[in-house]
CSV table of C-alpha atoms in Angstrom, one decimal:
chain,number,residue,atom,x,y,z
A,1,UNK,CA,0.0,0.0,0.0
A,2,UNK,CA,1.2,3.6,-0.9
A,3,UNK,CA,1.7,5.7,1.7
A,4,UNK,CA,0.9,10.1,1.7
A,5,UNK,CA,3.5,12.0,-0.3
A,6,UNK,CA,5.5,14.0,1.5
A,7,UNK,CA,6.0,17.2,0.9
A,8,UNK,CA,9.6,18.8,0.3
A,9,UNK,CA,10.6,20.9,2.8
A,10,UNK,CA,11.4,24.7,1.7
A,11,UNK,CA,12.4,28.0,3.3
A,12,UNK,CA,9.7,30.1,3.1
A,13,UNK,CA,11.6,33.5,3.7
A,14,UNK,CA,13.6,33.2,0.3
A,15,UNK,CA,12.6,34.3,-3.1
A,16,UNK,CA,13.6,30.8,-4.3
A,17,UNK,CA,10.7,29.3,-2.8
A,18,UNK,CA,8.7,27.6,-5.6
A,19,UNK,CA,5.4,29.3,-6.6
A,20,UNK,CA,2.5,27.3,-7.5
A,21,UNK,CA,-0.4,28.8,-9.5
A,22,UNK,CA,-3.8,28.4,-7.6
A,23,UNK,CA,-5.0,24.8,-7.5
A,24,UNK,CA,-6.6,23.7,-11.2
A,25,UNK,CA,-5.0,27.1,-12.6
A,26,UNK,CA,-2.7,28.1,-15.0
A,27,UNK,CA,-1.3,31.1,-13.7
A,28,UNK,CA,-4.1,33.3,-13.3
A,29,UNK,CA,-6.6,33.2,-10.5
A,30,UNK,CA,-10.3,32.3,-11.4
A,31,UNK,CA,-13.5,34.5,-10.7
A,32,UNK,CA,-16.0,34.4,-9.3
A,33,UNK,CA,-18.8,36.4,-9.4
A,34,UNK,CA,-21.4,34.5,-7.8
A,35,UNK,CA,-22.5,31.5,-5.4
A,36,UNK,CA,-25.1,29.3,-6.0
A,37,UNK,CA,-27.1,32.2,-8.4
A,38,UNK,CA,-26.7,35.1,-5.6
A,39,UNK,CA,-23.7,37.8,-6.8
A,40,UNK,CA,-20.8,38.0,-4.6
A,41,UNK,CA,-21.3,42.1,-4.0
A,42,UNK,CA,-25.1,41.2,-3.0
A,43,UNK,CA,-24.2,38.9,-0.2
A,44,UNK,CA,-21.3,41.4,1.1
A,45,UNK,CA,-23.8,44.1,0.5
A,46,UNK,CA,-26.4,42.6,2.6
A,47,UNK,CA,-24.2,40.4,5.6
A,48,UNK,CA,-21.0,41.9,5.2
A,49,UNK,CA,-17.4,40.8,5.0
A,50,UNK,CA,-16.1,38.6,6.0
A,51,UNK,CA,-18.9,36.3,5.4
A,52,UNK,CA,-19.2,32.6,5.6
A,53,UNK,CA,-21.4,31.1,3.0
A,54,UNK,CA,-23.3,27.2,2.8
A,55,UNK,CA,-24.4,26.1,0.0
A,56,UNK,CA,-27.7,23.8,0.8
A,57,UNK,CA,-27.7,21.9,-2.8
A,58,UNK,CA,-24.0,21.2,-2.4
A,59,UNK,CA,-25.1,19.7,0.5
A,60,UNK,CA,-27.9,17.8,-0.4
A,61,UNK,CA,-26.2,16.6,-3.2
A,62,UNK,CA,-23.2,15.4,-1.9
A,63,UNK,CA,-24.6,13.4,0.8
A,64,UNK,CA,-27.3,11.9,-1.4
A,65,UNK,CA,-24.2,10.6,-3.9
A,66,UNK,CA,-22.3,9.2,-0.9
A,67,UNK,CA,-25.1,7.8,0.5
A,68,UNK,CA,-26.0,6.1,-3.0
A,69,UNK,CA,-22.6,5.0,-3.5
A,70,UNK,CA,-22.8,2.9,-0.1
A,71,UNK,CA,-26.3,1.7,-0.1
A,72,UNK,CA,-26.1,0.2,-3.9
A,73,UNK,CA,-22.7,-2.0,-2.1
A,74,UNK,CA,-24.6,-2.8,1.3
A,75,UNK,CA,-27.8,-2.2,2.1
A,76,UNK,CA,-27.6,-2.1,5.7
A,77,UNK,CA,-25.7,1.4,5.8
A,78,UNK,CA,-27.0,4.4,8.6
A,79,UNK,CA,-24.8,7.4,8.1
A,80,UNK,CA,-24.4,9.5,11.4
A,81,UNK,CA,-23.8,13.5,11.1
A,82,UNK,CA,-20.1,14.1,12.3
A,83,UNK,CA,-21.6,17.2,15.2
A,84,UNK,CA,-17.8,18.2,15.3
A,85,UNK,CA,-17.3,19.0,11.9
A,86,UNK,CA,-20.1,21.6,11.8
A,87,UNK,CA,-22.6,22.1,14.4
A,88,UNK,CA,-24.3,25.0,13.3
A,89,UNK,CA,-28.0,24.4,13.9
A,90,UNK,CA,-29.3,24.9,10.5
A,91,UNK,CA,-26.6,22.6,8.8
A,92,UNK,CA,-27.3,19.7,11.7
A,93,UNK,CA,-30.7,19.9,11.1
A,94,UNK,CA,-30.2,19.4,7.0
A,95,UNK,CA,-28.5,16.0,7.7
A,96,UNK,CA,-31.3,15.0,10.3
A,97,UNK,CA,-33.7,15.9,7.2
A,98,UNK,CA,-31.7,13.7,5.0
A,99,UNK,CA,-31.5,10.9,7.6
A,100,UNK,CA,-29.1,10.8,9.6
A,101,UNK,CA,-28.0,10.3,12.9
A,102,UNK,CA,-26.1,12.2,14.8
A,103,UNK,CA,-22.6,11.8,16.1
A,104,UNK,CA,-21.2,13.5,19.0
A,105,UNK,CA,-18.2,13.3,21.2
A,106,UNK,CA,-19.1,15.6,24.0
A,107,UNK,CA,-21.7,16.1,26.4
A,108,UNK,CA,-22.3,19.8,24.7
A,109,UNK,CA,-23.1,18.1,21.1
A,110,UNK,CA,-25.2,15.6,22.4
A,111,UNK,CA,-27.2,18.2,24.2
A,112,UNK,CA,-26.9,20.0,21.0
A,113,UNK,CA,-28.4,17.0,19.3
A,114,UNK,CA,-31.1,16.8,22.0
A,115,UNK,CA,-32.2,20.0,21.5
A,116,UNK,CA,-32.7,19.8,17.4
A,117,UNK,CA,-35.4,17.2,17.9
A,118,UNK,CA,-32.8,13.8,17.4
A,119,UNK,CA,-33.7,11.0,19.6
A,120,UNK,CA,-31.6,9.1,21.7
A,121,UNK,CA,-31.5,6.1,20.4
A,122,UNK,CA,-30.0,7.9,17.0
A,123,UNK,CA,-27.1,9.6,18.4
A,124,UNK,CA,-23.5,8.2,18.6
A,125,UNK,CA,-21.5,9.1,21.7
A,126,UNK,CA,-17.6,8.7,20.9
A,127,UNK,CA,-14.5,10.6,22.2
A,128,UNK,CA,-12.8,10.0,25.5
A,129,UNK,CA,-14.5,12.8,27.7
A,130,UNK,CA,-17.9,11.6,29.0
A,131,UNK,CA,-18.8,12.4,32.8
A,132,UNK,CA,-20.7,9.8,34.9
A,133,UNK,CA,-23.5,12.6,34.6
A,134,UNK,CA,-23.6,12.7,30.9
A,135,UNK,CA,-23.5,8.5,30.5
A,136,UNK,CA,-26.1,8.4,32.9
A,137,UNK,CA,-28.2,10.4,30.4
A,138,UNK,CA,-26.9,9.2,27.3
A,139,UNK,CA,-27.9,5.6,28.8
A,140,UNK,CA,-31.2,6.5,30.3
A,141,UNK,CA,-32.1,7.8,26.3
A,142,UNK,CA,-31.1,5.5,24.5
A,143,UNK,CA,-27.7,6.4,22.7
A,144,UNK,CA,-25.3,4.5,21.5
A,145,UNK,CA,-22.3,4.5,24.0
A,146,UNK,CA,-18.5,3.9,22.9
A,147,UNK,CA,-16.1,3.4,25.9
A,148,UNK,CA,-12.5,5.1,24.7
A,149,UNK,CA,-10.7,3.7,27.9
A,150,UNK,CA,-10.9,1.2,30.8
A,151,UNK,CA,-12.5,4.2,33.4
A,152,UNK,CA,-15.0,4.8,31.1
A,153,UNK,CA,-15.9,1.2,31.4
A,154,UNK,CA,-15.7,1.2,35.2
A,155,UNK,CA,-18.2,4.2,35.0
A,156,UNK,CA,-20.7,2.2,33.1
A,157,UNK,CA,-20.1,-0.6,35.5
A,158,UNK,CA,-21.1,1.5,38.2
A,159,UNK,CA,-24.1,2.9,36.5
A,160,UNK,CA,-25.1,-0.5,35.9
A,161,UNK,CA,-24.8,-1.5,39.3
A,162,UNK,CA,-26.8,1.4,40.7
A,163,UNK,CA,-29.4,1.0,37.9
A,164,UNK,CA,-29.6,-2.9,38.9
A,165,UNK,CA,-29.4,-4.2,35.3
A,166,UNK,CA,-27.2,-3.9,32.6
A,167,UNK,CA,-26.4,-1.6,29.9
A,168,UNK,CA,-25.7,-1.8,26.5
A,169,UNK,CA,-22.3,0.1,24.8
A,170,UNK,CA,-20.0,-0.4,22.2
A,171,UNK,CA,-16.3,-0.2,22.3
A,172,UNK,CA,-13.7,2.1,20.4
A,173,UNK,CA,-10.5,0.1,18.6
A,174,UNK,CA,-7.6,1.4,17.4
A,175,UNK,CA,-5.5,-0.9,15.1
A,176,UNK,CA,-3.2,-1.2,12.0
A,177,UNK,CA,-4.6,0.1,9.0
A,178,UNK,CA,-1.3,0.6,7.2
A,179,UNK,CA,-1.2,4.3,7.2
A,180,UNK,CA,1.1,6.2,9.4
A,181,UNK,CA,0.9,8.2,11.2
A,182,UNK,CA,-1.3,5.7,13.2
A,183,UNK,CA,-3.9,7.2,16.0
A,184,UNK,CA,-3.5,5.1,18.7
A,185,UNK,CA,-4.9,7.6,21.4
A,186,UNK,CA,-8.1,6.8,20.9
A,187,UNK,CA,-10.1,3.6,22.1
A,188,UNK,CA,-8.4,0.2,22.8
A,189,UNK,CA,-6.0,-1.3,20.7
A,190,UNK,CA,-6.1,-4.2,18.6
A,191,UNK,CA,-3.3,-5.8,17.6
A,192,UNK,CA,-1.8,-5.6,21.4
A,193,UNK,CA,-4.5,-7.6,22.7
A,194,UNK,CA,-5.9,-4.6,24.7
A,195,UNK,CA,-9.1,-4.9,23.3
A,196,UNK,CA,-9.6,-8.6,23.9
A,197,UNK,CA,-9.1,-7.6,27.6
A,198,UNK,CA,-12.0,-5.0,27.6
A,199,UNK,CA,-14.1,-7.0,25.6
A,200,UNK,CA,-13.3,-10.3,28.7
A,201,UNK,CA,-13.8,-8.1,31.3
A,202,UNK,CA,-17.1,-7.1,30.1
A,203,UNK,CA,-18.1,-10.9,29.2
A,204,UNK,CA,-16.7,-11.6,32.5
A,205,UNK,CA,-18.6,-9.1,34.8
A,206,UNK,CA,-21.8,-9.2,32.5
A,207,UNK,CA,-22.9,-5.9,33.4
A,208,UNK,CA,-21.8,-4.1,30.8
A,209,UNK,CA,-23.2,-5.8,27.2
A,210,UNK,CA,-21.3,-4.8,24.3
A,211,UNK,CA,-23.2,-4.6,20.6
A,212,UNK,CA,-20.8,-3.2,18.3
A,213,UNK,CA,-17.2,-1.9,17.2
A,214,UNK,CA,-16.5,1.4,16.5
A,215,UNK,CA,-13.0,2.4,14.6
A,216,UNK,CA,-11.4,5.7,13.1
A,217,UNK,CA,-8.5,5.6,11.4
A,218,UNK,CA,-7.5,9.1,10.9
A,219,UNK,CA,-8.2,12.1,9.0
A,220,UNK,CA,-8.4,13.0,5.3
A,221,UNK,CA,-7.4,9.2,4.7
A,222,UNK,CA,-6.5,8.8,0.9
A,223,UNK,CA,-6.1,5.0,0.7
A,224,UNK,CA,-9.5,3.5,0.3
A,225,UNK,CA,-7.6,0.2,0.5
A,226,UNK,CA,-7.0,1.3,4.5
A,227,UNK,CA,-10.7,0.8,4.7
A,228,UNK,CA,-11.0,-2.4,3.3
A,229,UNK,CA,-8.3,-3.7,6.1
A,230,UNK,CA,-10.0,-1.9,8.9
A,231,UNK,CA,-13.3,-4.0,7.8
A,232,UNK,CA,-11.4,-7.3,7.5
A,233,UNK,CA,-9.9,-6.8,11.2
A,234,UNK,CA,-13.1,-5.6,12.8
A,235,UNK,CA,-15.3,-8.4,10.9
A,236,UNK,CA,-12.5,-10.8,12.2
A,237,UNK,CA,-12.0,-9.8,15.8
A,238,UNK,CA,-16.1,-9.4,15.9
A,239,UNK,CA,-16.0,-13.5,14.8
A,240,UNK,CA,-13.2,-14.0,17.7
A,241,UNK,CA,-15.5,-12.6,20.0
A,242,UNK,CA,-18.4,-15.0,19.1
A,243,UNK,CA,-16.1,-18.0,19.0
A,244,UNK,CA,-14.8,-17.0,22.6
A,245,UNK,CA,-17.7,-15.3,24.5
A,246,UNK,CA,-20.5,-15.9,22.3
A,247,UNK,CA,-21.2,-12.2,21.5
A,248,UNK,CA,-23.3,-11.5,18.4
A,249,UNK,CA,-22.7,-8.1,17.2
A,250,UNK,CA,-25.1,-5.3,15.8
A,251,UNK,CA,-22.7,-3.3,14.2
A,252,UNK,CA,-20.0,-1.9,12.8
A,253,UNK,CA,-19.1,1.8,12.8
A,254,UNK,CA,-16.0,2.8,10.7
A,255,UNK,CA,-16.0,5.8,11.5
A,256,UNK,CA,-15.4,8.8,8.7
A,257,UNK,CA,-12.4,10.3,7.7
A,258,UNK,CA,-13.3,10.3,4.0
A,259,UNK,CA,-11.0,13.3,2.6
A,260,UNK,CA,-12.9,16.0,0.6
A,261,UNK,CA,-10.9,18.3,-2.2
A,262,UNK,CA,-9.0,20.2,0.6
A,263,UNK,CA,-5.6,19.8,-0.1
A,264,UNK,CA,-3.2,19.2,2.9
A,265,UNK,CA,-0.2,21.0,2.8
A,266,UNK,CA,2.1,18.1,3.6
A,267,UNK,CA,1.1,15.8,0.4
A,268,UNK,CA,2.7,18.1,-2.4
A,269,UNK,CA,-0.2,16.8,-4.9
A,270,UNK,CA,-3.4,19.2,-6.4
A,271,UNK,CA,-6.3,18.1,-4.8
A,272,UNK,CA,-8.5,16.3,-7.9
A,273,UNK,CA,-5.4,14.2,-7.8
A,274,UNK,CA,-4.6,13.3,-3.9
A,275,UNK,CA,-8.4,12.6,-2.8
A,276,UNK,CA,-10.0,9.6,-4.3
A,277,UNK,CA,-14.1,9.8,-4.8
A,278,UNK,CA,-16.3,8.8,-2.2
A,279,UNK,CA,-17.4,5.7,-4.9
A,280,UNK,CA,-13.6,4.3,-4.4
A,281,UNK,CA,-14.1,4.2,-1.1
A,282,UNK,CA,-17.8,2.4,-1.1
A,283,UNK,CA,-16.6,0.3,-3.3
A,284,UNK,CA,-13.2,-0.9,-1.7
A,285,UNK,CA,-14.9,-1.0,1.9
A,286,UNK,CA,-18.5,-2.9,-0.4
A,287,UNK,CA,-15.9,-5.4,-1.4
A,288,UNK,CA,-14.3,-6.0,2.1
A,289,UNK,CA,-17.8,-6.7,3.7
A,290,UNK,CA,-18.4,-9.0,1.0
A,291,UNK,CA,-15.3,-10.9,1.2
A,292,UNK,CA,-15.3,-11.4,4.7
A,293,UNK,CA,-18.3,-11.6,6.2
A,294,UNK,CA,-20.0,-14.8,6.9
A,295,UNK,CA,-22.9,-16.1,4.9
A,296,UNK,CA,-26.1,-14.5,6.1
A,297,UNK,CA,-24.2,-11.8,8.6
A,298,UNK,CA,-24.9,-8.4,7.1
A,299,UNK,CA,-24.5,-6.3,10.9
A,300,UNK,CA,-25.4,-2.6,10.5
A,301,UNK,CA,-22.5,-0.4,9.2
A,302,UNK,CA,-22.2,3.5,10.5
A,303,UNK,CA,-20.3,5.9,8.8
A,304,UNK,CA,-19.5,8.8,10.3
A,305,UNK,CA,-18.8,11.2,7.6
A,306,UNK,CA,-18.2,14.7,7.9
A,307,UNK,CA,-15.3,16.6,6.4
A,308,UNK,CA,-16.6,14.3,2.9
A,309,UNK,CA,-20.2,16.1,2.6
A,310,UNK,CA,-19.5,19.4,3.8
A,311,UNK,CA,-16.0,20.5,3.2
A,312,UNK,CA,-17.4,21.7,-0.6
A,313,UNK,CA,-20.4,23.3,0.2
A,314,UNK,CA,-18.9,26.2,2.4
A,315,UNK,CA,-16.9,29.0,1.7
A,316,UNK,CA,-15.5,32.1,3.4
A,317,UNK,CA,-16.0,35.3,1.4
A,318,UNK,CA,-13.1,38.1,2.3
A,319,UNK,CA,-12.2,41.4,1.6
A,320,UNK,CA,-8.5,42.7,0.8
A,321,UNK,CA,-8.2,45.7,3.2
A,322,UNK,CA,-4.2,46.3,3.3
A,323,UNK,CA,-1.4,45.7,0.5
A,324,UNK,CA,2.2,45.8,1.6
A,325,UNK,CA,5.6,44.3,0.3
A,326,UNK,CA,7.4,42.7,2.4
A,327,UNK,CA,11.1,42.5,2.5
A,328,UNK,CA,11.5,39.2,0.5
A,329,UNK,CA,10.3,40.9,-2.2
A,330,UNK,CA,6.7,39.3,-2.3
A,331,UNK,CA,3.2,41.3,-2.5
A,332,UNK,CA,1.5,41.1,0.9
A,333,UNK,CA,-2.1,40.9,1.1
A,334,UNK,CA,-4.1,41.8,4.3
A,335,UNK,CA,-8.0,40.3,4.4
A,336,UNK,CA,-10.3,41.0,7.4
A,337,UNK,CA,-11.1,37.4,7.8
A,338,UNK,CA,-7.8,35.3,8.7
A,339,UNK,CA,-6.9,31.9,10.6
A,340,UNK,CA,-9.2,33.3,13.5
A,341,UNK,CA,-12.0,32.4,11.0
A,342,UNK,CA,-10.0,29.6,8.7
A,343,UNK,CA,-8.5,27.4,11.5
A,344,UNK,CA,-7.5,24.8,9.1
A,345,UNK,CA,-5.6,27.0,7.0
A,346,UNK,CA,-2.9,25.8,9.6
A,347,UNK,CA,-3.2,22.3,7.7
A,348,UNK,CA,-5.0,22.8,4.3
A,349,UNK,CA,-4.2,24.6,1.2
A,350,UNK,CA,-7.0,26.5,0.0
A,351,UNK,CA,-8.6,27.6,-3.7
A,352,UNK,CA,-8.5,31.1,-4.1
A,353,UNK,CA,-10.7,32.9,-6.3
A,354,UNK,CA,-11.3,36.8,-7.0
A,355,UNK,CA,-14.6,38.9,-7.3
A,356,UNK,CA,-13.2,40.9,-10.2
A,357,UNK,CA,-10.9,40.3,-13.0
A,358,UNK,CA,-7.5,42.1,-12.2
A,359,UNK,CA,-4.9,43.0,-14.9
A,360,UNK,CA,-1.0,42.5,-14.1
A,361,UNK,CA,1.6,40.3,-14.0
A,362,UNK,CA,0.7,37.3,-11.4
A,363,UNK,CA,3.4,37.5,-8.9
A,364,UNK,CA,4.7,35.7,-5.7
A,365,UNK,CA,2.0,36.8,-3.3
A,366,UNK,CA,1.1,35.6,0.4
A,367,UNK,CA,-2.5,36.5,2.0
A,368,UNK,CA,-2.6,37.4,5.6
A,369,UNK,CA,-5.3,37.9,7.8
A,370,UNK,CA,-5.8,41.0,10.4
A,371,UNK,CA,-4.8,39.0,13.8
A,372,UNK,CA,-2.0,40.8,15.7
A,373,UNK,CA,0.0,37.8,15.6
A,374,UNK,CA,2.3,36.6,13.3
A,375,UNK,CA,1.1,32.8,12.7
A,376,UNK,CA,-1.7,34.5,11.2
A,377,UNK,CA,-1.4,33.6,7.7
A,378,UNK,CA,-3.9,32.4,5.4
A,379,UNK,CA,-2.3,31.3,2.1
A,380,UNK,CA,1.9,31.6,1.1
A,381,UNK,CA,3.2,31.2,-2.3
A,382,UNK,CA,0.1,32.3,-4.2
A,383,UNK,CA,0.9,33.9,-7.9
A,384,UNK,CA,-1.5,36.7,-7.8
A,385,UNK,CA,-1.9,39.8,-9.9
A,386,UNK,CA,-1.6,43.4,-8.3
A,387,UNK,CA,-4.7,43.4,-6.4
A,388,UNK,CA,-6.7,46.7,-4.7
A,389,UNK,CA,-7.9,47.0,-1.3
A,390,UNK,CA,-11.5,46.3,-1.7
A,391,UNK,CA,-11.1,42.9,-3.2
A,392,UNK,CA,-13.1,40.1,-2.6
A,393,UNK,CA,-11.5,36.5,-2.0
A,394,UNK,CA,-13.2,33.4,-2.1
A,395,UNK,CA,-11.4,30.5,-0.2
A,396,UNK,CA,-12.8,27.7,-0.4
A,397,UNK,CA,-13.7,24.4,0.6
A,398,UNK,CA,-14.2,25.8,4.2
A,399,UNK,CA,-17.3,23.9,5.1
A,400,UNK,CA,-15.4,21.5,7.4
A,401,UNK,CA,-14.0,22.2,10.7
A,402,UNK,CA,-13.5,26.6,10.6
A,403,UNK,CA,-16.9,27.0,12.0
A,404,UNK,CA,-16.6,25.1,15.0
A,405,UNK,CA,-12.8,25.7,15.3
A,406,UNK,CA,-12.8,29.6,14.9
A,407,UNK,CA,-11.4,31.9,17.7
A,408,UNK,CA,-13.0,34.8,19.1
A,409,UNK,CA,-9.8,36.4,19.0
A,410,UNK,CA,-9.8,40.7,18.9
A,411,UNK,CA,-12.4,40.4,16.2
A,412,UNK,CA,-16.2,39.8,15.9
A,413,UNK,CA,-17.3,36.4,14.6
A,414,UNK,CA,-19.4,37.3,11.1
A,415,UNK,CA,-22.8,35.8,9.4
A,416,UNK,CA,-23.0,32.7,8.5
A,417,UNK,CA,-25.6,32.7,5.7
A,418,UNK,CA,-26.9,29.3,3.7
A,419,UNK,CA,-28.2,29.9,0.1
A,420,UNK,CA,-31.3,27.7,0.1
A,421,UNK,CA,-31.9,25.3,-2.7
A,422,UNK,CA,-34.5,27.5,-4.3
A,423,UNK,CA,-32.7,30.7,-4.3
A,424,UNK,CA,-33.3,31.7,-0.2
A,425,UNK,CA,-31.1,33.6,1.9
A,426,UNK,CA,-31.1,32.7,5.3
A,427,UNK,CA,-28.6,33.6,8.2
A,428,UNK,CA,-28.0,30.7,10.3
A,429,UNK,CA,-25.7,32.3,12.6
A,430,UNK,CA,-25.9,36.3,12.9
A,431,UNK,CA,-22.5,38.0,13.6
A,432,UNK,CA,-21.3,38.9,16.9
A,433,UNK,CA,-21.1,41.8,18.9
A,434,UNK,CA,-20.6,42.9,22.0
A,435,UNK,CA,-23.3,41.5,24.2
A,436,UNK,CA,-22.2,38.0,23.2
A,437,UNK,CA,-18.0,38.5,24.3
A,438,UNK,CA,-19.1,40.4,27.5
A,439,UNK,CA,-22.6,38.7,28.5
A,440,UNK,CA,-21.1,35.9,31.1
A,441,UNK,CA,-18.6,38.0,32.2
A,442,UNK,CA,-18.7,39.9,35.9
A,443,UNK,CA,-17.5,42.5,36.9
A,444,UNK,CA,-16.5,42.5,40.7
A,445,UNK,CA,-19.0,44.5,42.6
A,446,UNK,CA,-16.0,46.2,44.7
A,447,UNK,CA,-14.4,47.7,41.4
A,448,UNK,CA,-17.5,49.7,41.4
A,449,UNK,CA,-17.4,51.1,44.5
């Protein structure tokens, strides 16, 4: 199996630093005047910049194709909403629409979930944080419980013993996929026998009854044959666990990790050539499940998909409000929205497009954004023409991750508007101001005196 390209490392203070066009370019930026039908200058002109903008028939038809491309491999598929990935209200609630579940991995998404009408019984509860308070709940409702580490497990076992029955959970596995770099911090690990142990502990004490395996094998994974391992060892282990303990399992949850056409910055390679489709990855994890599992067995599979359905579907609109040249000899570009907005910018190369065509030589450019820190730095090695304050960039794919990873750092937060398939405009989270920094604050009643 291939592993991720790595990229070559360069020094990013010299002039000899190759300069790649934007991705799918030839040297001069695209333009784009419009999103979904609605003109760039309308949406700034209404909501302001910077502006983050979702595109509701991106997102209705991306999940429909992934979901397709699953279903017509295995029928038995339930794809659960990855709440970490975006948890805006209004985009949670367009995957509940489409059918989902939802998965959490804190007490405040699964309260989230709660609160947008999803049931119990159809929320996931991963990550290793979950207080004896927030089990107790998830338990009592219904959820679906995976225990990340052997406390977790002595926490349901008390639950269960003050309850007087026993409750029902899955466990997390981490295991050999043959990608590096491996996450092995999460759940119990395979191939060390750590695993088995949970798994005869639980058989042993009884109290704790375990219906499925749940396993995630990283982020942005580009090898769909990965997949098609992590289904052979789960499907394997899950028929050593009926051999030894007579366990019959209800499901399998892979997880997500699907990569979308965000390109990280340590693979070196566009993005329409480092992410495989969505179909080679239903199709080499269809093929695994046939292969391997017995006659007859055909245990629910959960995917967990996030970054996949939604990466595409936002964007962050920003204007260029300072030009400078900085000493290396490369055009400096200040936009009011920077990585307080676009966390992953810290990981992910972004498409760059412009609101206006701009005449002039494409030169070595870099795009900052207006935190007073120096990390701050959207996108380096850009060849961009001369641009004027006042001009709009598109970055995109920023549906995945920026909105629940932003800082409120020095600057407002800004609208987050979702174009609606028929042409709406709705904001789904109004910007900020100050009532919502200052609103749980306190000021000390003696500093008034």
């Amino acid at each position: 199996m291939s592993l991720p390209v790595q990229a070559p490392q360069f020094d990013k203070t010299s002039l000899s630093v190759p300069v790649a066009p934007l991705a799918g370019q030839s040297g001069a930026p695209r333009v784009r005047h419009e999103i979904d039908g609605v003109s760039i200058d309308d949406l700034i002109q209404r909501f302001g910049s910077p502006l983050f903008v979702f595109s509701e028939r991106t997102i209705r038809q991306r999940f429909r194709a992934a979901q397709r491309a699953f279903v017509s491999r295995y029928a038995n598929v339930q794809f659960a909403w990855s709440y970490k990935t975006n948890y805006l209200s209004g985009i949670c609630d367009l995957y509940r629409q489409e059918g989902c579940f939802a998965e959490v991995v804190s007490e405040m998404e699964y309260d989230k979930a709660r609160s947008l009408g999803v049931a119990g019984e159809q929320i996931i509860f991963n990550g290793p944080l979950k207080s004896a308070a927030a089990l107790e709940k998830a338990v009592a409702e219904g959820a679906m419980v995976h225990i990340d580490h052997l406390g977790e497990l002595a926490d349901l076992e008390s639950l269960a013993a003050r309850l007087g029955r026993s409750v029902p959970a899955g466990i997390r596995l981490n295991l050999d996929a043959g990608i590096q770099p491996a996450w092995s911090r999460f759940g119990f690990n395979l191939e060390s026998g750590e695993a088995l142990q949970a798994v005869q502990r639980m058989a042993d004490r009884g109290n704790v009854v375990l219906r499925g395996l749940h396993s995630h094998i990283g982020r942005s994974v580009m090898e769909p044959a990965a997949y098609a391992m992590q289904v052979e060892k789960l499907i394997r282990f899950s028929g050593e666990l009926q051999q030894r303990f007579g366990i019959s399992l209800e499901y399998l949850d892979i997880g997500g990790g699907f990569p979308s056409r965000s390109r990280l910055k340590s693979s070196g390679l566009p993005s329409n050539v480092a992410s495989p489709s969505i179909e080679h990855f239903a199709a080499a994890i269809g093929d695994a499940l046939a292969r391997h599992l017995p006659p007859g067995k055909t245990p629910k599979l959960f995917i967990e998909s996030g970054r996949a359905l939604i990466d595409e579907a936002g964007m962050l609109v920003s204007t260029v409000v300072g030009v400078k040249r900085l000493p290396d000899g490369r055009n400096a570009y200040v936009a009011d929205g920077g990585v307080n907005l676009l966390a992953t910018s810290f990981l992910y190369d972004f498409d760059v497009e412009l609101d206006r065509e701009v005449l002039g030589e494409s030169q070595p450019s870099v795009i900052y954004g207006p935190m007073c820190m120096n990390q701050d730095v959207v996108c380096e090695n850009l060849l961009l023409p001369p641009l004027d304050r006042g001009t709009r960039l598109i970055f995109s794919p920023a549906g995945a991750y920026n909105v629940t990873q932003w800082m409120q750092f020095i600057a407002y937060r800004p609208n987050v508007v979702l174009i609606g398939s028929g042409g709406e405009l709705d904001v789904i989270r109004a910007a900020e101001d100050l009532s919502d920094i200052t609103r749980r604050e306190q000021l000390p009643q003696r500093f008034r005196q």
